[in-house]
Amino acid sequence: MQADHATSTQSGRRTADPATDEPVVDPTETAPARPRSADGRFVRVSQDVVEDADADLPEDRFLDRELSWLQFNERVLQLAADPDVPLLERCRFLAIFASNLDEFFMVRVAGLKRRIATGLAVRSPSGLEPDEQQEQISRLAHELMVRSARVFHEQVEPELHRSGISIVRWHDLSEDEQTHLSAVYRSEIFPVLTPLAVDPAHPFPYISGLSLNLAVTLVNPRTQAEHFARIKVPDLLPRLHQITTKGEVDLYHVRFVPLEDIIAAHLDLLFPGMDVQQHYLFRVTRNEDLEVEEDDAENLLKALEKELTRRRFGPPVRLEVEQDIDEHVLQLLVRELGVQDHEVYTLPNPLDLRSLNTVADLSRSSLHFPAFQARTHPDLAPRERSEASDVFAAIRRKDILLHHPYTSFSTSVQAFLEQAAADPRVLAIKQTLYRTSGDSPIVDALIAAAEAGKQVVAVVEIKARFDESNNIAWARRLEHYGVHVVYGIVGLKTHAKLSLVVRQEQDGLRRYCHVGTGNYNPKTARLYEDLGILTCDPQVGEDLTRLFNQLSGWAPRSKFKRLLVAPRSLRTGLIELIERETALARAGKPGYVGIKANSIVDESVIDALYRASRAGVHVDLLVRGICALRPGVPGLSETIRVRSILGRFLEHSRVFIFGNDGDPTVYIGSADMMHRNLDRRVESLVRISDPRHVKELLELMDQGMADTTSSWHLADDRWIRHHRDEQGQALLDHQSALIDKHLKQRRKRNRA
């Protein structure tokens, strides 16, 4: 049934024009063809000039997106293999590598496979045909998974053993330990197991995505008939069972036994009267990306909830099996699951190294990164120790640039919203929520504000990948307590990180704002590197008011002064700023572009950077993950440098710097340079106006790009790690240096 695109749905989401698939309401402004410069004025670029400049760009100028992502995960694996990284952190990086790869298969590989099957796949911008891309992905993914197993078995596991931490097999246990675990099995494990037979009366069972399973072969001693059964290793039980001596835990002599080993040792109890022959571990990855036809959905929440139940039944895209699996059992799995030979990954046990998170969580300080605790930003700290922090007074004094996790989220963004909820002079709070934690104080603050009678609007993105169920729960909870919940615009995810607080003061209403690069999630704020600005600047307040009005109502003619907003003006605005640097370079003046982002894929932005480089603009790209740009190519990108930094914190902030002939223009915000961010999401960048903050962000970029800083350098299509100088000394650790910097700032503030 086609929805009426002139009306809003029950969910509060606006529909798109079915003829063009474009939103009826422009989520930025009605004149997107004329981007604005940093001062808000419209600037003009001749499209003919741009097309002429692109005419002689080489066809092979783009790196493959999917292969670049696999190279990013390879960098994670290199950290797991680095003996200079604390041992338990190496376990964590192995678990992160495995988790990352799971999601890559569930989304990216699954999407490619689906497009090939439906005939919709086309040649990638890198020039690879769909089958070529699939083949190269499979080859590199196989190599990486084998390498990860080798890193664990040959490097990490022996080091763990030397540190008194072991993952042992059932046959390594003493008789007393086996007796104890047999009792545990009978009381805690056996009752939740369900063996599923395969025979003419029992078809091959459904294997859920990412579950661990035992394939068991059996013989009936009376008939000598062979049988097959599958046992799912329960997800809700710990994968690694810690062995205790007389019920006591010794942190310096820790042993774990895999849950599947305990189950396998007691298969006779599951199949009484049968002879157990063999058992093998296997794991299936399925297509778990969501497809919701929003235009046809009368209620988006109900449509999404229905699709979440379907996710478990997506087609398989990968089969992992242990390396000594019987060939007949393997062929049975391949046939019944419908996977192709290149989708089979044969690996040594243990499969699924995500379980190493259990090991990484051990409390062994000497095997972890040095302890770190985020500190309150000096501008938010009380002036007197006896005073309570007043966030609003601090923001009135000056804009505050936050840098998480070095500055505390709980005493800045969280305190901002909690004080707003409790302040009787606050009249309204407007908030975007993309991902948040299970026990979110942000959600609690919004509920408290609504219960206090304030006008509270929450723009909840319920389609945040793999957080859909959580976000549906928060949306319903917020609605229950009187918060006005809005689900944005059909066809667009709301990814912008925005808070707006309207407060009645003596001189009238004042708007307090937060614009950030990261989610409003106190847990990830301790692990993700992100930036944010707290300000009561009237221009930012006006911009956020207009943007929230577009998200919750009809405001098609809104214009912005200090924001660039996707999907209409962000790409064009950034390209205009790049072209400004290009024009400066052609006029003989220094041109500079610096971008810090998670990913750079968008071809239009990359081509603008190529044109800038050809004109002599110096371009610095600090990219954590995917980069489709080829740096250092003669005649194309000779002045472009690409670096990547990975470490204990996930680099997540986005910064955009333009030299502007000595008066830098700097933005921060939520958008990466990817099609989904620039075309299919509501994103926002805010221009930084305080010279102190501009200087701080320039220094952040300079340190990240410095040859003296440990990082990976992209050379054409290869990432090369530079973490030691010519004398073999370790280069500067970017994140450790930032910890020291913020600690010194805090100490200086305390002495003042």
PDB file of N, CA and C in Angstrom, residues 195-263:
ATOM      1  N   PRO A 195      19.485 -30.950  21.977  1.00  0.00           N
ATOM      2  CA  PRO A 195      20.069 -31.632  20.810  1.00  0.00           C
ATOM      3  C   PRO A 195      19.024 -31.765  19.710  1.00  0.00           C
ATOM      4  N   LEU A 196      19.420 -31.463  18.497  1.00  0.00           N
ATOM      5  CA  LEU A 196      18.509 -31.531  17.356  1.00  0.00           C
ATOM      6  C   LEU A 196      19.040 -32.556  16.360  1.00  0.00           C
ATOM      7  N   ALA A 197      18.266 -33.623  16.161  1.00  0.00           N
ATOM      8  CA  ALA A 197      18.664 -34.692  15.241  1.00  0.00           C
ATOM      9  C   ALA A 197      18.316 -34.312  13.812  1.00  0.00           C
ATOM     10  N   VAL A 198      19.055 -34.909  12.878  1.00  0.00           N
ATOM     11  CA  VAL A 198      18.775 -34.738  11.452  1.00  0.00           C
ATOM     12  C   VAL A 198      18.510 -36.113  10.860  1.00  0.00           C
ATOM     13  N   ASP A 199      17.275 -36.317  10.399  1.00  0.00           N
ATOM     14  CA  ASP A 199      16.897 -37.568   9.746  1.00  0.00           C
ATOM     15  C   ASP A 199      15.640 -37.286   8.931  1.00  0.00           C
ATOM     16  N   PRO A 200      15.067 -38.269   8.253  1.00  0.00           N
ATOM     17  CA  PRO A 200      13.879 -37.989   7.433  1.00  0.00           C
ATOM     18  C   PRO A 200      12.742 -37.330   8.193  1.00  0.00           C
ATOM     19  N   ALA A 201      12.658 -37.582   9.503  1.00  0.00           N
ATOM     20  CA  ALA A 201      11.579 -36.970  10.289  1.00  0.00           C
ATOM     21  C   ALA A 201      11.972 -35.626  10.880  1.00  0.00           C
ATOM     22  N   HIS A 202      13.276 -35.321  10.848  1.00  0.00           N
ATOM     23  CA  HIS A 202      13.769 -34.081  11.445  1.00  0.00           C
ATOM     24  C   HIS A 202      14.658 -33.366  10.429  1.00  0.00           C
ATOM     25  N   PRO A 203      14.156 -32.342   9.747  1.00  0.00           N
ATOM     26  CA  PRO A 203      14.977 -31.635   8.758  1.00  0.00           C
ATOM     27  C   PRO A 203      16.132 -30.894   9.430  1.00  0.00           C
ATOM     28  N   PHE A 204      17.096 -30.512   8.620  1.00  0.00           N
ATOM     29  CA  PHE A 204      18.260 -29.811   9.147  1.00  0.00           C
ATOM     30  C   PHE A 204      17.794 -28.560   9.878  1.00  0.00           C
ATOM     31  N   PRO A 205      18.251 -28.370  11.123  1.00  0.00           N
ATOM     32  CA  PRO A 205      17.727 -27.265  11.934  1.00  0.00           C
ATOM     33  C   PRO A 205      18.231 -25.913  11.458  1.00  0.00           C
ATOM     34  N   TYR A 206      17.488 -24.879  11.820  1.00  0.00           N
ATOM     35  CA  TYR A 206      17.945 -23.517  11.533  1.00  0.00           C
ATOM     36  C   TYR A 206      19.123 -23.192  12.446  1.00  0.00           C
ATOM     37  N   ILE A 207      20.196 -22.636  11.883  1.00  0.00           N
ATOM     38  CA  ILE A 207      21.389 -22.256  12.636  1.00  0.00           C
ATOM     39  C   ILE A 207      21.415 -20.735  12.727  1.00  0.00           C
ATOM     40  N   SER A 208      21.242 -20.194  13.901  1.00  0.00           N
ATOM     41  CA  SER A 208      21.182 -18.744  14.063  1.00  0.00           C
ATOM     42  C   SER A 208      22.549 -18.108  13.838  1.00  0.00           C
ATOM     43  N   GLY A 209      22.534 -16.870  13.381  1.00  0.00           N
ATOM     44  CA  GLY A 209      23.754 -16.157  13.059  1.00  0.00           C
ATOM     45  C   GLY A 209      24.635 -15.941  14.273  1.00  0.00           C
ATOM     46  N   LEU A 210      25.949 -16.166  14.108  1.00  0.00           N
ATOM     47  CA  LEU A 210      26.999 -15.953  15.099  1.00  0.00           C
ATOM     48  C   LEU A 210      26.937 -16.918  16.276  1.00  0.00           C
ATOM     49  N   SER A 211      26.045 -17.901  16.221  1.00  0.00           N
ATOM     50  CA  SER A 211      26.003 -18.881  17.312  1.00  0.00           C
ATOM     51  C   SER A 211      27.086 -19.934  17.105  1.00  0.00           C
ATOM     52  N   LEU A 212      27.614 -20.459  18.219  1.00  0.00           N
ATOM     53  CA  LEU A 212      28.549 -21.578  18.173  1.00  0.00           C
ATOM     54  C   LEU A 212      27.752 -22.872  18.240  1.00  0.00           C
ATOM     55  N   ASN A 213      28.160 -23.852  17.449  1.00  0.00           N
ATOM     56  CA  ASN A 213      27.412 -25.097  17.378  1.00  0.00           C
ATOM     57  C   ASN A 213      28.358 -26.285  17.332  1.00  0.00           C
ATOM     58  N   LEU A 214      27.898 -27.386  17.883  1.00  0.00           N
ATOM     59  CA  LEU A 214      28.612 -28.651  17.775  1.00  0.00           C
ATOM     60  C   LEU A 214      27.885 -29.533  16.767  1.00  0.00           C
ATOM     61  N   ALA A 215      28.623 -29.979  15.748  1.00  0.00           N
ATOM     62  CA  ALA A 215      28.113 -30.984  14.819  1.00  0.00           C
ATOM     63  C   ALA A 215      28.555 -32.346  15.345  1.00  0.00           C
ATOM     64  N   VAL A 216      27.597 -33.224  15.641  1.00  0.00           N
ATOM     65  CA  VAL A 216      27.886 -34.495  16.300  1.00  0.00           C
ATOM     66  C   VAL A 216      27.479 -35.644  15.380  1.00  0.00           C
ATOM     67  N   THR A 217      28.390 -36.611  15.210  1.00  0.00           N
ATOM     68  CA  THR A 217      28.049 -37.826  14.464  1.00  0.00           C
ATOM     69  C   THR A 217      27.862 -38.973  15.455  1.00  0.00           C
ATOM     70  N   LEU A 218      26.824 -39.768  15.230  1.00  0.00           N
ATOM     71  CA  LEU A 218      26.410 -40.824  16.149  1.00  0.00           C
ATOM     72  C   LEU A 218      26.182 -42.124  15.391  1.00  0.00           C
ATOM     73  N   VAL A 219      26.286 -43.229  16.115  1.00  0.00           N
ATOM     74  CA  VAL A 219      25.969 -44.544  15.551  1.00  0.00           C
ATOM     75  C   VAL A 219      25.022 -45.258  16.506  1.00  0.00           C
ATOM     76  N   ASN A 220      23.941 -45.794  15.935  1.00  0.00           N
ATOM     77  CA  ASN A 220      23.026 -46.605  16.727  1.00  0.00           C
ATOM     78  C   ASN A 220      23.638 -48.005  16.863  1.00  0.00           C
ATOM     79  N   PRO A 221      24.005 -48.443  18.079  1.00  0.00           N
ATOM     80  CA  PRO A 221      24.700 -49.733  18.233  1.00  0.00           C
ATOM     81  C   PRO A 221      23.838 -50.920  17.813  1.00  0.00           C
ATOM     82  N   ARG A 222      22.516 -50.769  17.805  1.00  0.00           N
ATOM     83  CA  ARG A 222      21.650 -51.891  17.430  1.00  0.00           C
ATOM     84  C   ARG A 222      21.577 -52.045  15.920  1.00  0.00           C
ATOM     85  N   THR A 223      21.485 -50.907  15.209  1.00  0.00           N
ATOM     86  CA  THR A 223      21.289 -50.967  13.755  1.00  0.00           C
ATOM     87  C   THR A 223      22.546 -50.603  12.976  1.00  0.00           C
ATOM     88  N   GLN A 224      23.536 -50.063  13.685  1.00  0.00           N
ATOM     89  CA  GLN A 224      24.768 -49.569  13.065  1.00  0.00           C
ATOM     90  C   GLN A 224      24.513 -48.413  12.087  1.00  0.00           C
ATOM     91  N   ALA A 225      23.333 -47.816  12.193  1.00  0.00           N
ATOM     92  CA  ALA A 225      23.014 -46.674  11.338  1.00  0.00           C
ATOM     93  C   ALA A 225      23.727 -45.423  11.861  1.00  0.00           C
ATOM     94  N   GLU A 226      24.228 -44.590  10.940  1.00  0.00           N
ATOM     95  CA  GLU A 226      24.897 -43.348  11.311  1.00  0.00           C
ATOM     96  C   GLU A 226      23.887 -42.208  11.344  1.00  0.00           C
ATOM     97  N   HIS A 227      24.081 -41.330  12.297  1.00  0.00           N
ATOM     98  CA  HIS A 227      23.168 -40.200  12.472  1.00  0.00           C
ATOM     99  C   HIS A 227      23.971 -38.925  12.704  1.00  0.00           C
ATOM    100  N   PHE A 228      23.276 -37.788  12.482  1.00  0.00           N
ATOM    101  CA  PHE A 228      23.888 -36.465  12.687  1.00  0.00           C
ATOM    102  C   PHE A 228      22.991 -35.669  13.614  1.00  0.00           C
ATOM    103  N   ALA A 229      23.621 -34.899  14.510  1.00  0.00           N
ATOM    104  CA  ALA A 229      22.859 -34.014  15.400  1.00  0.00           C
ATOM    105  C   ALA A 229      23.618 -32.704  15.563  1.00  0.00           C
ATOM    106  N   ARG A 230      22.873 -31.708  15.899  1.00  0.00           N
ATOM    107  CA  ARG A 230      23.463 -30.385  16.154  1.00  0.00           C
ATOM    108  C   ARG A 230      23.104 -29.935  17.558  1.00  0.00           C
ATOM    109  N   ILE A 231      24.088 -29.385  18.275  1.00  0.00           N
ATOM    110  CA  ILE A 231      23.868 -28.814  19.602  1.00  0.00           C
ATOM    111  C   ILE A 231      24.339 -27.371  19.576  1.00  0.00           C
ATOM    112  N   LYS A 232      23.476 -26.476  19.951  1.00  0.00           N
ATOM    113  CA  LYS A 232      23.858 -25.065  20.040  1.00  0.00           C
ATOM    114  C   LYS A 232      24.521 -24.800  21.388  1.00  0.00           C
ATOM    115  N   VAL A 233      25.699 -24.167  21.354  1.00  0.00           N
ATOM    116  CA  VAL A 233      26.358 -23.747  22.585  1.00  0.00           C
ATOM    117  C   VAL A 233      25.593 -22.531  23.104  1.00  0.00           C
ATOM    118  N   PRO A 234      25.008 -22.594  24.292  1.00  0.00           N
ATOM    119  CA  PRO A 234      24.110 -21.515  24.748  1.00  0.00           C
ATOM    120  C   PRO A 234      24.793 -20.146  24.780  1.00  0.00           C
ATOM    121  N   ASP A 235      24.127 -19.143  24.194  1.00  0.00           N
ATOM    122  CA  ASP A 235      24.676 -17.788  24.150  1.00  0.00           C
ATOM    123  C   ASP A 235      24.710 -17.136  25.526  1.00  0.00           C
ATOM    124  N   LEU A 236      23.770 -17.505  26.383  1.00  0.00           N
ATOM    125  CA  LEU A 236      23.616 -16.800  27.654  1.00  0.00           C
ATOM    126  C   LEU A 236      24.560 -17.304  28.739  1.00  0.00           C
ATOM    127  N   LEU A 237      25.270 -18.377  28.463  1.00  0.00           N
ATOM    128  CA  LEU A 237      26.257 -18.880  29.424  1.00  0.00           C
ATOM    129  C   LEU A 237      27.643 -18.391  29.023  1.00  0.00           C
ATOM    130  N   PRO A 238      28.529 -18.152  30.002  1.00  0.00           N
ATOM    131  CA  PRO A 238      29.876 -17.680  29.662  1.00  0.00           C
ATOM    132  C   PRO A 238      30.585 -18.663  28.742  1.00  0.00           C
ATOM    133  N   ARG A 239      31.185 -18.147  27.672  1.00  0.00           N
ATOM    134  CA  ARG A 239      31.896 -19.002  26.730  1.00  0.00           C
ATOM    135  C   ARG A 239      33.115 -19.638  27.385  1.00  0.00           C
ATOM    136  N   LEU A 240      33.824 -18.862  28.206  1.00  0.00           N
ATOM    137  CA  LEU A 240      34.999 -19.371  28.905  1.00  0.00           C
ATOM    138  C   LEU A 240      34.656 -19.534  30.380  1.00  0.00           C
ATOM    139  N   HIS A 241      34.717 -20.760  30.860  1.00  0.00           N
ATOM    140  CA  HIS A 241      34.375 -21.060  32.255  1.00  0.00           C
ATOM    141  C   HIS A 241      35.656 -21.049  33.078  1.00  0.00           C
ATOM    142  N   GLN A 242      35.708 -20.172  34.084  1.00  0.00           N
ATOM    143  CA  GLN A 242      36.914 -20.081  34.910  1.00  0.00           C
ATOM    144  C   GLN A 242      36.957 -21.221  35.922  1.00  0.00           C
ATOM    145  N   ILE A 243      38.084 -21.891  35.956  1.00  0.00           N
ATOM    146  CA  ILE A 243      38.276 -23.019  36.871  1.00  0.00           C
ATOM    147  C   ILE A 243      38.785 -22.479  38.206  1.00  0.00           C
ATOM    148  N   THR A 244      38.112 -22.820  39.258  1.00  0.00           N
ATOM    149  CA  THR A 244      38.523 -22.365  40.589  1.00  0.00           C
ATOM    150  C   THR A 244      39.024 -23.546  41.408  1.00  0.00           C
ATOM    151  N   THR A 245      39.937 -23.239  42.307  1.00  0.00           N
ATOM    152  CA  THR A 245      40.469 -24.251  43.214  1.00  0.00           C
ATOM    153  C   THR A 245      39.800 -24.088  44.573  1.00  0.00           C
ATOM    154  N   LYS A 246      39.008 -25.092  44.947  1.00  0.00           N
ATOM    155  CA  LYS A 246      38.286 -25.061  46.216  1.00  0.00           C
ATOM    156  C   LYS A 246      37.437 -23.795  46.347  1.00  0.00           C
ATOM    157  N   GLY A 247      36.881 -23.384  45.217  1.00  0.00           N
ATOM    158  CA  GLY A 247      35.974 -22.235  45.229  1.00  0.00           C
ATOM    159  C   GLY A 247      36.658 -20.895  45.339  1.00  0.00           C
ATOM    160  N   GLU A 248      37.988 -20.846  45.305  1.00  0.00           N
ATOM    161  CA  GLU A 248      38.709 -19.592  45.454  1.00  0.00           C
ATOM    162  C   GLU A 248      39.295 -19.164  44.111  1.00  0.00           C
ATOM    163  N   VAL A 249      39.340 -17.835  43.891  1.00  0.00           N
ATOM    164  CA  VAL A 249      39.866 -17.279  42.655  1.00  0.00           C
ATOM    165  C   VAL A 249      41.272 -16.754  42.907  1.00  0.00           C
ATOM    166  N   ASP A 250      42.217 -17.231  42.119  1.00  0.00           N
ATOM    167  CA  ASP A 250      43.595 -16.753  42.184  1.00  0.00           C
ATOM    168  C   ASP A 250      43.873 -15.991  40.897  1.00  0.00           C
ATOM    169  N   LEU A 251      43.938 -14.653  40.983  1.00  0.00           N
ATOM    170  CA  LEU A 251      44.081 -13.837  39.790  1.00  0.00           C
ATOM    171  C   LEU A 251      45.409 -14.049  39.090  1.00  0.00           C
ATOM    172  N   TYR A 252      46.380 -14.598  39.784  1.00  0.00           N
ATOM    173  CA  TYR A 252      47.706 -14.763  39.179  1.00  0.00           C
ATOM    174  C   TYR A 252      47.934 -16.178  38.654  1.00  0.00           C
ATOM    175  N   HIS A 253      46.952 -17.034  38.824  1.00  0.00           N
ATOM    176  CA  HIS A 253      46.997 -18.368  38.230  1.00  0.00           C
ATOM    177  C   HIS A 253      45.568 -18.702  37.786  1.00  0.00           C
ATOM    178  N   VAL A 254      45.224 -18.197  36.623  1.00  0.00           N
ATOM    179  CA  VAL A 254      43.852 -18.281  36.121  1.00  0.00           C
ATOM    180  C   VAL A 254      43.804 -19.270  34.961  1.00  0.00           C
ATOM    181  N   ARG A 255      42.821 -20.144  35.001  1.00  0.00           N
ATOM    182  CA  ARG A 255      42.610 -21.074  33.896  1.00  0.00           C
ATOM    183  C   ARG A 255      41.144 -21.047  33.484  1.00  0.00           C
ATOM    184  N   PHE A 256      40.960 -21.117  32.169  1.00  0.00           N
ATOM    185  CA  PHE A 256      39.616 -21.158  31.602  1.00  0.00           C
ATOM    186  C   PHE A 256      39.489 -22.416  30.753  1.00  0.00           C
ATOM    187  N   VAL A 257      38.287 -22.966  30.730  1.00  0.00           N
ATOM    188  CA  VAL A 257      37.987 -24.071  29.825  1.00  0.00           C
ATOM    189  C   VAL A 257      36.788 -23.644  28.977  1.00  0.00           C
ATOM    190  N   PRO A 258      36.853 -23.850  27.651  1.00  0.00           N
ATOM    191  CA  PRO A 258      35.731 -23.445  26.795  1.00  0.00           C
ATOM    192  C   PRO A 258      34.462 -24.227  27.127  1.00  0.00           C
ATOM    193  N   LEU A 259      33.337 -23.546  27.046  1.00  0.00           N
ATOM    194  CA  LEU A 259      32.050 -24.165  27.337  1.00  0.00           C
ATOM    195  C   LEU A 259      31.788 -25.346  26.402  1.00  0.00           C
ATOM    196  N   GLU A 260      32.197 -25.228  25.130  1.00  0.00           N
ATOM    197  CA  GLU A 260      31.944 -26.318  24.192  1.00  0.00           C
ATOM    198  C   GLU A 260      32.715 -27.581  24.570  1.00  0.00           C
ATOM    199  N   ASP A 261      33.868 -27.420  25.253  1.00  0.00           N
ATOM    200  CA  ASP A 261      34.614 -28.595  25.710  1.00  0.00           C
ATOM    201  C   ASP A 261      33.861 -29.322  26.819  1.00  0.00           C
ATOM    202  N   ILE A 262      33.248 -28.559  27.706  1.00  0.00           N
ATOM    203  CA  ILE A 262      32.476 -29.171  28.793  1.00  0.00           C
ATOM    204  C   ILE A 262      31.287 -29.931  28.206  1.00  0.00           C
ATOM    205  N   ILE A 263      30.616 -29.319  27.224  1.00  0.00           N
ATOM    206  CA  ILE A 263      29.468 -29.979  26.592  1.00  0.00           C
ATOM    207  C   ILE A 263      29.917 -31.241  25.864  1.00  0.00           C
TER     208      ILE A 263
END
